Amino acid sequence: MSNLYSQEIIEESVLRTENVDVYYGSHKAVAGVNLEIPKHNAIAFIGPSGCGKSTILRCFNRMNDLVASAKIHGKITFRGKNIYSNNIDPVKLRTSIGMVFQKPNPFPKSIYENIAWGARINGYKGNMNDLVEQSLKKAALWDEVKDKLRQSGLALSGGQQQRLCIARTIAIQPEVILMDEPCSALDPISTLKVEESIHELKRNYTIIIVTHNMQQASRVSDYTAFFNAKSIEGGSGKLGYLVEYDRTENIFQNPVEQATQEYVSGRFG
């Protein structure tokens, strides 16, 4: 079980994990993850089901706090501060590290209020109309909805709803945006629009995306982390771990580990 990441990753790190283990009750779900997430890049987490991709992703903004049995060992730092310290407010943390979920979940409000609501409750004092417009533009949705901002967000198509959720996340002005399989429920055209949004967003944000789509990972990410899982001897369940982490072109064209090569070439099993 190796935790490899390239020495080329020397850009400014915004997030770092050090020997992170994740437990659900007495079951260790993920072991020994070491990662550095460079600023203003897109990072893809790939690997088979049950290998810990989403579990690690949810550690970055403490969404696992909502699971009573979850425990985190090791250290995760954001801007050099341990995010699991007692003096860190997880609700405030999530304004800096936003999240887009697998299934679009717009609020039952107007398109405008979907964007404005979170910013308003977080004390935004600027021009709200400008914030709504800019957030929708960054999510590649403005041209499609600019004439129907007072209509319900629930009336949009699935792909538009997902981009609305991205815009809603942008509006709270985070530094990092986590995406947990954001395109798994979308058609190819909607998927392409979300991917276009990711390319635009990483100019100003750090993006971490969990995806089962190898082509998507190769298209949108600058770095890729490959996770795998192994059966636990004498017990039930699987243990997830980080196999290899490097620039995306190296992971897909010249990986170090045989398991990585087998996975990205479709021979994994």
PDB file of C-alpha atoms in Angstrom:
ATOM      1  CA  MET A   1       0.000   0.000   0.000  1.00  0.00           C
ATOM      2  CA  SER A   2       1.905   3.055  -1.204  1.00  0.00           C
ATOM      3  CA  ASN A   3       1.064   6.713  -0.965  1.00  0.00           C
ATOM      4  CA  LEU A   4       2.895   8.178  -3.913  1.00  0.00           C
ATOM      5  CA  TYR A   5       2.696  11.697  -5.116  1.00  0.00           C
ATOM      6  CA  SER A   6       4.992  13.443  -7.501  1.00  0.00           C
ATOM      7  CA  GLN A   7       7.768  15.696  -6.298  1.00  0.00           C
ATOM      8  CA  GLU A   8       6.629  18.000  -9.101  1.00  0.00           C
ATOM      9  CA  ILE A   9       3.733  19.131  -6.904  1.00  0.00           C
ATOM     10  CA  ILE A  10       5.529  22.176  -5.572  1.00  0.00           C
ATOM     11  CA  GLU A  11       2.913  24.819  -6.271  1.00  0.00           C
ATOM     12  CA  GLU A  12       1.264  26.629  -3.387  1.00  0.00           C
ATOM     13  CA  SER A  13      -0.853  24.110  -1.484  1.00  0.00           C
ATOM     14  CA  VAL A  14      -4.293  25.111  -0.231  1.00  0.00           C
ATOM     15  CA  LEU A  15      -5.167  21.761   1.390  1.00  0.00           C
ATOM     16  CA  ARG A  16      -2.966  19.033   2.810  1.00  0.00           C
ATOM     17  CA  THR A  17      -3.683  15.659   4.373  1.00  0.00           C
ATOM     18  CA  GLU A  18      -1.168  13.913   6.595  1.00  0.00           C
ATOM     19  CA  ASN A  19      -1.627  10.201   7.337  1.00  0.00           C
ATOM     20  CA  VAL A  20      -5.409  10.499   7.342  1.00  0.00           C
ATOM     21  CA  ASP A  21      -7.421   7.466   8.437  1.00  0.00           C
ATOM     22  CA  VAL A  22     -11.232   7.508   8.394  1.00  0.00           C
ATOM     23  CA  TYR A  23     -13.329   5.211  10.577  1.00  0.00           C
ATOM     24  CA  TYR A  24     -17.025   4.468  10.653  1.00  0.00           C
ATOM     25  CA  GLY A  25     -17.448   3.073  14.122  1.00  0.00           C
ATOM     26  CA  SER A  26     -14.753   0.411  14.532  1.00  0.00           C
ATOM     27  CA  HIS A  27     -14.414  -0.102  10.768  1.00  0.00           C
ATOM     28  CA  LYS A  28     -11.443   1.619   9.178  1.00  0.00           C
ATOM     29  CA  ALA A  29     -12.732   2.769   5.790  1.00  0.00           C
ATOM     30  CA  VAL A  30      -9.691   4.657   4.491  1.00  0.00           C
ATOM     31  CA  ALA A  31      -6.059   4.433   5.585  1.00  0.00           C
ATOM     32  CA  GLY A  32      -2.972   6.603   5.462  1.00  0.00           C
ATOM     33  CA  VAL A  33      -3.870   9.243   2.885  1.00  0.00           C
ATOM     34  CA  ASN A  34      -1.240  11.894   2.163  1.00  0.00           C
ATOM     35  CA  LEU A  35      -2.162  14.589  -0.353  1.00  0.00           C
ATOM     36  CA  GLU A  36      -1.230  18.137  -1.246  1.00  0.00           C
ATOM     37  CA  ILE A  37      -3.841  20.089  -3.185  1.00  0.00           C
ATOM     38  CA  PRO A  38      -2.276  22.941  -5.206  1.00  0.00           C
ATOM     39  CA  LYS A  39      -4.081  26.255  -5.509  1.00  0.00           C
ATOM     40  CA  HIS A  40      -6.079  27.101  -8.641  1.00  0.00           C
ATOM     41  CA  ASN A  41      -5.910  23.630 -10.136  1.00  0.00           C
ATOM     42  CA  ALA A  42      -8.479  20.911 -10.780  1.00  0.00           C
ATOM     43  CA  ILE A  43      -7.782  17.626  -9.002  1.00  0.00           C
ATOM     44  CA  ALA A  44      -9.631  14.432  -9.913  1.00  0.00           C
ATOM     45  CA  PHE A  45     -10.169  11.552  -7.494  1.00  0.00           C
ATOM     46  CA  ILE A  46     -10.623   8.288  -9.411  1.00  0.00           C
ATOM     47  CA  GLY A  47     -10.922   4.654  -8.424  1.00  0.00           C
ATOM     48  CA  PRO A  48     -13.429   1.806  -8.039  1.00  0.00           C
ATOM     49  CA  SER A  49     -16.496   2.014  -5.810  1.00  0.00           C
ATOM     50  CA  GLY A  50     -15.755   1.742  -2.103  1.00  0.00           C
ATOM     51  CA  CYS A  51     -12.170   2.970  -2.295  1.00  0.00           C
ATOM     52  CA  GLY A  52     -12.690   6.130  -0.221  1.00  0.00           C
ATOM     53  CA  LYS A  53     -12.804   8.874  -2.852  1.00  0.00           C
ATOM     54  CA  SER A  54     -15.986  10.530  -1.599  1.00  0.00           C
ATOM     55  CA  THR A  55     -15.075   9.823   2.017  1.00  0.00           C
ATOM     56  CA  ILE A  56     -11.848  11.803   1.698  1.00  0.00           C
ATOM     57  CA  LEU A  57     -13.584  14.528  -0.298  1.00  0.00           C
ATOM     58  CA  ARG A  58     -16.122  15.009   2.502  1.00  0.00           C
ATOM     59  CA  CYS A  59     -13.344  15.283   5.054  1.00  0.00           C
ATOM     60  CA  PHE A  60     -12.177  18.522   3.424  1.00  0.00           C
ATOM     61  CA  ASN A  61     -15.224  20.495   4.578  1.00  0.00           C
ATOM     62  CA  ARG A  62     -16.130  18.251   7.504  1.00  0.00           C
ATOM     63  CA  MET A  63     -19.285  16.873   5.947  1.00  0.00           C
ATOM     64  CA  ASN A  64     -18.404  13.603   7.678  1.00  0.00           C
ATOM     65  CA  ASP A  65     -19.228  15.388  10.954  1.00  0.00           C
ATOM     66  CA  LEU A  66     -22.844  14.756  10.016  1.00  0.00           C
ATOM     67  CA  VAL A  67     -22.260  10.981  10.270  1.00  0.00           C
ATOM     68  CA  ALA A  68     -22.372  10.115  13.976  1.00  0.00           C
ATOM     69  CA  SER A  69     -20.047   7.113  13.686  1.00  0.00           C
ATOM     70  CA  ALA A  70     -17.381   8.853  11.586  1.00  0.00           C
ATOM     71  CA  LYS A  71     -13.953   9.558  13.104  1.00  0.00           C
ATOM     72  CA  ILE A  72     -10.918  11.149  11.493  1.00  0.00           C
ATOM     73  CA  HIS A  73      -7.349  10.345  12.555  1.00  0.00           C
ATOM     74  CA  GLY A  74      -4.377  12.235  11.171  1.00  0.00           C
ATOM     75  CA  LYS A  75      -4.291  15.863  10.109  1.00  0.00           C
ATOM     76  CA  ILE A  76      -5.993  17.944   7.428  1.00  0.00           C
ATOM     77  CA  THR A  77      -4.888  21.544   7.010  1.00  0.00           C
ATOM     78  CA  PHE A  78      -6.459  24.378   5.034  1.00  0.00           C
ATOM     79  CA  ARG A  79      -4.182  27.357   4.572  1.00  0.00           C
ATOM     80  CA  GLY A  80      -1.915  25.784   7.198  1.00  0.00           C
ATOM     81  CA  LYS A  81      -4.624  25.484   9.869  1.00  0.00           C
ATOM     82  CA  ASN A  82      -5.874  22.148  11.162  1.00  0.00           C
ATOM     83  CA  ILE A  83      -9.538  22.093  10.156  1.00  0.00           C
ATOM     84  CA  TYR A  84     -10.372  19.561  12.879  1.00  0.00           C
ATOM     85  CA  SER A  85      -9.129  21.794  15.696  1.00  0.00           C
ATOM     86  CA  ASN A  86     -11.685  22.583  18.391  1.00  0.00           C
ATOM     87  CA  ASN A  87     -11.656  26.278  17.501  1.00  0.00           C
ATOM     88  CA  ILE A  88     -12.691  25.692  13.868  1.00  0.00           C
ATOM     89  CA  ASP A  89     -16.384  26.257  13.125  1.00  0.00           C
ATOM     90  CA  PRO A  90     -17.346  23.707  10.447  1.00  0.00           C
ATOM     91  CA  VAL A  91     -20.216  25.885   9.230  1.00  0.00           C
ATOM     92  CA  LYS A  92     -17.825  28.772   8.613  1.00  0.00           C
ATOM     93  CA  LEU A  93     -15.308  26.382   7.058  1.00  0.00           C
ATOM     94  CA  ARG A  94     -17.921  25.404   4.473  1.00  0.00           C
ATOM     95  CA  THR A  95     -18.131  29.007   3.279  1.00  0.00           C
ATOM     96  CA  SER A  96     -14.475  28.670   2.264  1.00  0.00           C
ATOM     97  CA  ILE A  97     -14.753  25.084   1.020  1.00  0.00           C
ATOM     98  CA  GLY A  98     -18.054  24.689  -0.818  1.00  0.00           C
ATOM     99  CA  MET A  99     -19.583  21.505  -2.190  1.00  0.00           C
ATOM    100  CA  VAL A 100     -21.606  20.397  -5.199  1.00  0.00           C
ATOM    101  CA  PHE A 101     -23.319  17.047  -4.759  1.00  0.00           C
ATOM    102  CA  GLN A 102     -23.979  14.163  -7.108  1.00  0.00           C
ATOM    103  CA  LYS A 103     -27.681  14.922  -7.471  1.00  0.00           C
ATOM    104  CA  PRO A 104     -28.709  18.515  -8.243  1.00  0.00           C
ATOM    105  CA  ASN A 105     -30.419  19.980  -5.186  1.00  0.00           C
ATOM    106  CA  PRO A 106     -31.638  23.519  -5.941  1.00  0.00           C
ATOM    107  CA  PHE A 107     -33.703  25.252  -3.295  1.00  0.00           C
ATOM    108  CA  PRO A 108     -37.472  25.521  -3.941  1.00  0.00           C
ATOM    109  CA  LYS A 109     -36.954  29.201  -4.666  1.00  0.00           C
ATOM    110  CA  SER A 110     -36.442  31.391  -7.707  1.00  0.00           C
ATOM    111  CA  ILE A 111     -33.232  31.147  -9.711  1.00  0.00           C
ATOM    112  CA  TYR A 112     -32.239  34.535  -8.308  1.00  0.00           C
ATOM    113  CA  GLU A 113     -32.911  33.524  -4.705  1.00  0.00           C
ATOM    114  CA  ASN A 114     -31.033  30.248  -5.123  1.00  0.00           C
ATOM    115  CA  ILE A 115     -27.920  32.345  -5.688  1.00  0.00           C
ATOM    116  CA  ALA A 116     -28.666  35.238  -3.329  1.00  0.00           C
ATOM    117  CA  TRP A 117     -29.891  33.300  -0.304  1.00  0.00           C
ATOM    118  CA  GLY A 118     -26.592  31.805   0.855  1.00  0.00           C
ATOM    119  CA  ALA A 119     -24.682  35.025   0.215  1.00  0.00           C
ATOM    120  CA  ARG A 120     -27.279  37.010   2.142  1.00  0.00           C
ATOM    121  CA  ILE A 121     -27.216  34.808   5.249  1.00  0.00           C
ATOM    122  CA  ASN A 122     -23.416  34.943   5.181  1.00  0.00           C
ATOM    123  CA  GLY A 123     -23.524  38.725   5.390  1.00  0.00           C
ATOM    124  CA  TYR A 124     -22.741  39.729   1.817  1.00  0.00           C
ATOM    125  CA  LYS A 125     -22.867  43.533   1.578  1.00  0.00           C
ATOM    126  CA  GLY A 126     -22.092  44.102  -2.089  1.00  0.00           C
ATOM    127  CA  ASN A 127     -24.384  44.525  -5.090  1.00  0.00           C
ATOM    128  CA  MET A 128     -26.521  41.381  -5.051  1.00  0.00           C
ATOM    129  CA  ASN A 129     -27.624  41.743  -8.667  1.00  0.00           C
ATOM    130  CA  ASP A 130     -23.988  41.784  -9.779  1.00  0.00           C
ATOM    131  CA  LEU A 131     -23.168  38.791  -7.587  1.00  0.00           C
ATOM    132  CA  VAL A 132     -26.033  36.762  -9.049  1.00  0.00           C
ATOM    133  CA  GLU A 133     -25.031  37.642 -12.595  1.00  0.00           C
ATOM    134  CA  GLN A 134     -21.338  36.915 -12.115  1.00  0.00           C
ATOM    135  CA  SER A 135     -22.019  33.636 -10.303  1.00  0.00           C
ATOM    136  CA  LEU A 136     -24.295  32.441 -13.091  1.00  0.00           C
ATOM    137  CA  LYS A 137     -21.764  33.488 -15.730  1.00  0.00           C
ATOM    138  CA  LYS A 138     -18.972  31.555 -14.025  1.00  0.00           C
ATOM    139  CA  ALA A 139     -21.236  28.504 -13.979  1.00  0.00           C
ATOM    140  CA  ALA A 140     -21.964  28.942 -17.720  1.00  0.00           C
ATOM    141  CA  LEU A 141     -25.675  29.431 -17.050  1.00  0.00           C
ATOM    142  CA  TRP A 142     -26.312  33.171 -17.357  1.00  0.00           C
ATOM    143  CA  ASP A 143     -27.237  33.253 -21.043  1.00  0.00           C
ATOM    144  CA  GLU A 144     -29.817  30.514 -20.519  1.00  0.00           C
ATOM    145  CA  VAL A 145     -31.593  32.034 -17.507  1.00  0.00           C
ATOM    146  CA  LYS A 146     -30.984  35.793 -17.567  1.00  0.00           C
ATOM    147  CA  ASP A 147     -34.557  36.460 -18.708  1.00  0.00           C
ATOM    148  CA  LYS A 148     -36.222  34.157 -16.156  1.00  0.00           C
ATOM    149  CA  LEU A 149     -34.430  34.847 -12.882  1.00  0.00           C
ATOM    150  CA  ARG A 150     -37.732  34.993 -10.987  1.00  0.00           C
ATOM    151  CA  GLN A 151     -38.789  31.545 -12.145  1.00  0.00           C
ATOM    152  CA  SER A 152     -38.289  28.528  -9.908  1.00  0.00           C
ATOM    153  CA  GLY A 153     -34.916  26.820 -10.003  1.00  0.00           C
ATOM    154  CA  LEU A 154     -36.816  23.536  -9.918  1.00  0.00           C
ATOM    155  CA  ALA A 155     -38.197  24.269 -13.396  1.00  0.00           C
ATOM    156  CA  LEU A 156     -34.750  23.994 -14.973  1.00  0.00           C
ATOM    157  CA  SER A 157     -33.421  20.874 -16.657  1.00  0.00           C
ATOM    158  CA  GLY A 158     -31.186  18.537 -14.673  1.00  0.00           C
ATOM    159  CA  GLY A 159     -28.026  19.917 -16.234  1.00  0.00           C
ATOM    160  CA  GLN A 160     -29.140  23.492 -15.650  1.00  0.00           C
ATOM    161  CA  GLN A 161     -30.023  22.661 -12.045  1.00  0.00           C
ATOM    162  CA  GLN A 162     -26.520  21.300 -11.478  1.00  0.00           C
ATOM    163  CA  ARG A 163     -24.964  24.448 -12.915  1.00  0.00           C
ATOM    164  CA  LEU A 164     -27.326  26.477 -10.717  1.00  0.00           C
ATOM    165  CA  CYS A 165     -25.954  24.578  -7.716  1.00  0.00           C
ATOM    166  CA  ILE A 166     -22.429  25.388  -8.885  1.00  0.00           C
ATOM    167  CA  ALA A 167     -23.390  29.062  -9.184  1.00  0.00           C
ATOM    168  CA  ARG A 168     -24.956  28.931  -5.708  1.00  0.00           C
ATOM    169  CA  THR A 169     -21.666  27.596  -4.346  1.00  0.00           C
ATOM    170  CA  ILE A 170     -19.664  30.275  -6.169  1.00  0.00           C
ATOM    171  CA  ALA A 171     -21.874  33.003  -4.682  1.00  0.00           C
ATOM    172  CA  ILE A 172     -20.631  32.334  -1.146  1.00  0.00           C
ATOM    173  CA  GLN A 173     -17.149  33.086  -2.495  1.00  0.00           C
ATOM    174  CA  PRO A 174     -15.263  29.956  -1.433  1.00  0.00           C
ATOM    175  CA  GLU A 175     -11.616  29.229  -2.162  1.00  0.00           C
ATOM    176  CA  VAL A 176     -12.195  25.540  -2.850  1.00  0.00           C
ATOM    177  CA  ILE A 177     -15.116  23.811  -4.587  1.00  0.00           C
ATOM    178  CA  LEU A 178     -15.656  20.103  -3.945  1.00  0.00           C
ATOM    179  CA  MET A 179     -17.645  18.159  -6.546  1.00  0.00           C
ATOM    180  CA  ASP A 180     -18.871  14.646  -5.783  1.00  0.00           C
ATOM    181  CA  GLU A 181     -19.646  13.031  -9.156  1.00  0.00           C
ATOM    182  CA  PRO A 182     -21.458  16.171 -10.354  1.00  0.00           C
ATOM    183  CA  CYS A 183     -22.168  14.779 -13.827  1.00  0.00           C
ATOM    184  CA  SER A 184     -23.227  11.217 -13.030  1.00  0.00           C
ATOM    185  CA  ALA A 185     -26.927  12.009 -13.501  1.00  0.00           C
ATOM    186  CA  LEU A 186     -26.480  14.282 -16.522  1.00  0.00           C
ATOM    187  CA  ASP A 187     -26.689  13.791 -20.272  1.00  0.00           C
ATOM    188  CA  PRO A 188     -23.542  14.249 -22.422  1.00  0.00           C
ATOM    189  CA  ILE A 189     -24.372  17.816 -23.468  1.00  0.00           C
ATOM    190  CA  SER A 190     -25.016  18.926 -19.878  1.00  0.00           C
ATOM    191  CA  THR A 191     -21.846  17.120 -18.792  1.00  0.00           C
ATOM    192  CA  LEU A 192     -19.835  19.067 -21.356  1.00  0.00           C
ATOM    193  CA  LYS A 193     -21.238  22.357 -20.060  1.00  0.00           C
ATOM    194  CA  VAL A 194     -20.289  21.462 -16.476  1.00  0.00           C
ATOM    195  CA  GLU A 195     -16.800  20.535 -17.657  1.00  0.00           C
ATOM    196  CA  GLU A 196     -16.529  23.883 -19.438  1.00  0.00           C
ATOM    197  CA  SER A 197     -17.489  25.529 -16.147  1.00  0.00           C
ATOM    198  CA  ILE A 198     -14.715  23.655 -14.321  1.00  0.00           C
ATOM    199  CA  HIS A 199     -12.110  24.881 -16.817  1.00  0.00           C
ATOM    200  CA  GLU A 200     -13.304  28.442 -16.253  1.00  0.00           C
ATOM    201  CA  LEU A 201     -13.567  28.138 -12.479  1.00  0.00           C
ATOM    202  CA  LYS A 202     -10.059  26.850 -11.810  1.00  0.00           C
ATOM    203  CA  ARG A 203      -8.688  30.229 -12.824  1.00  0.00           C
ATOM    204  CA  ASN A 204      -9.974  31.565  -9.515  1.00  0.00           C
ATOM    205  CA  TYR A 205     -10.835  28.489  -7.440  1.00  0.00           C
ATOM    206  CA  THR A 206      -9.353  25.152  -6.518  1.00  0.00           C
ATOM    207  CA  ILE A 207     -11.562  22.306  -7.742  1.00  0.00           C
ATOM    208  CA  ILE A 208     -11.581  18.742  -6.414  1.00  0.00           C
ATOM    209  CA  ILE A 209     -13.833  16.381  -8.341  1.00  0.00           C
ATOM    210  CA  VAL A 210     -14.714  12.757  -7.667  1.00  0.00           C
ATOM    211  CA  THR A 211     -15.528  10.968 -10.898  1.00  0.00           C
ATOM    212  CA  HIS A 212     -15.890   7.443 -12.249  1.00  0.00           C
ATOM    213  CA  ASN A 213     -15.499   8.791 -15.776  1.00  0.00           C
ATOM    214  CA  MET A 214     -11.878   8.363 -16.886  1.00  0.00           C
ATOM    215  CA  GLN A 215     -12.354  10.574 -19.927  1.00  0.00           C
ATOM    216  CA  GLN A 216     -13.773  13.310 -17.730  1.00  0.00           C
ATOM    217  CA  ALA A 217     -10.852  13.085 -15.307  1.00  0.00           C
ATOM    218  CA  SER A 218      -8.378  13.359 -18.165  1.00  0.00           C
ATOM    219  CA  ARG A 219     -10.258  16.299 -19.697  1.00  0.00           C
ATOM    220  CA  VAL A 220     -10.817  18.522 -16.686  1.00  0.00           C
ATOM    221  CA  SER A 221      -8.039  17.847 -14.169  1.00  0.00           C
ATOM    222  CA  ASP A 222      -4.460  18.995 -13.758  1.00  0.00           C
ATOM    223  CA  TYR A 223      -3.696  16.361 -11.110  1.00  0.00           C
ATOM    224  CA  THR A 224      -5.245  12.961 -10.503  1.00  0.00           C
ATOM    225  CA  ALA A 225      -5.303  10.789  -7.379  1.00  0.00           C
ATOM    226  CA  PHE A 226      -6.018   7.088  -7.907  1.00  0.00           C
ATOM    227  CA  PHE A 227      -7.571   5.283  -4.952  1.00  0.00           C
ATOM    228  CA  ASN A 228      -8.056   1.547  -4.587  1.00  0.00           C
ATOM    229  CA  ALA A 229      -9.554  -0.776  -1.979  1.00  0.00           C
ATOM    230  CA  LYS A 230      -8.609  -4.147  -0.573  1.00  0.00           C
ATOM    231  CA  SER A 231     -10.573  -6.683   1.416  1.00  0.00           C
ATOM    232  CA  ILE A 232      -9.937  -6.668   5.146  1.00  0.00           C
ATOM    233  CA  GLU A 233      -8.464  -9.938   6.357  1.00  0.00           C
ATOM    234  CA  GLY A 234     -10.604 -11.673   8.940  1.00  0.00           C
ATOM    235  CA  GLY A 235     -13.287  -9.043   8.743  1.00  0.00           C
ATOM    236  CA  SER A 236     -15.955  -7.528   6.564  1.00  0.00           C
ATOM    237  CA  GLY A 237     -15.835  -4.570   4.268  1.00  0.00           C
ATOM    238  CA  LYS A 238     -12.977  -2.973   2.374  1.00  0.00           C
ATOM    239  CA  LEU A 239     -10.132  -0.649   3.206  1.00  0.00           C
ATOM    240  CA  GLY A 240      -9.571   2.276   0.836  1.00  0.00           C
ATOM    241  CA  TYR A 241      -6.156   3.776   0.247  1.00  0.00           C
ATOM    242  CA  LEU A 242      -4.327   6.151  -2.064  1.00  0.00           C
ATOM    243  CA  VAL A 243      -2.259   4.329  -4.662  1.00  0.00           C
ATOM    244  CA  GLU A 244      -0.783   7.142  -6.714  1.00  0.00           C
ATOM    245  CA  TYR A 245      -1.062  10.915  -7.097  1.00  0.00           C
ATOM    246  CA  ASP A 246       0.567  12.872  -9.883  1.00  0.00           C
ATOM    247  CA  ARG A 247      -0.042  15.193 -12.784  1.00  0.00           C
ATOM    248  CA  THR A 248      -2.930  13.893 -14.822  1.00  0.00           C
ATOM    249  CA  GLU A 249      -0.872  13.256 -17.948  1.00  0.00           C
ATOM    250  CA  ASN A 250       1.514  11.077 -15.919  1.00  0.00           C
ATOM    251  CA  ILE A 251      -1.299   9.094 -14.302  1.00  0.00           C
ATOM    252  CA  PHE A 252      -2.902   8.357 -17.664  1.00  0.00           C
ATOM    253  CA  GLN A 253       0.209   7.982 -19.829  1.00  0.00           C
ATOM    254  CA  ASN A 254       3.039   6.891 -17.540  1.00  0.00           C
ATOM    255  CA  PRO A 255       1.799   5.732 -14.110  1.00  0.00           C
ATOM    256  CA  VAL A 256       4.224   4.285 -11.595  1.00  0.00           C
ATOM    257  CA  GLU A 257       1.917   1.629 -10.167  1.00  0.00           C
ATOM    258  CA  GLN A 258       0.625  -1.372 -12.120  1.00  0.00           C
ATOM    259  CA  ALA A 259      -2.820  -1.050 -10.515  1.00  0.00           C
ATOM    260  CA  THR A 260      -3.067   2.520 -11.827  1.00  0.00           C
ATOM    261  CA  GLN A 261      -2.122   1.398 -15.318  1.00  0.00           C
ATOM    262  CA  GLU A 262      -4.737  -1.364 -15.237  1.00  0.00           C
ATOM    263  CA  TYR A 263      -7.443   0.981 -13.986  1.00  0.00           C
ATOM    264  CA  VAL A 264      -6.941   3.849 -16.422  1.00  0.00           C
ATOM    265  CA  SER A 265      -6.603   1.417 -19.357  1.00  0.00           C
ATOM    266  CA  GLY A 266      -9.825  -0.376 -18.467  1.00  0.00           C
ATOM    267  CA  ARG A 267      -8.136  -3.664 -17.531  1.00  0.00           C
ATOM    268  CA  PHE A 268      -8.751  -3.266 -13.828  1.00  0.00           C
ATOM    269  CA  GLY A 269     -10.460  -6.082 -11.986  1.00  0.00           C
TER     270      GLY A 269
END
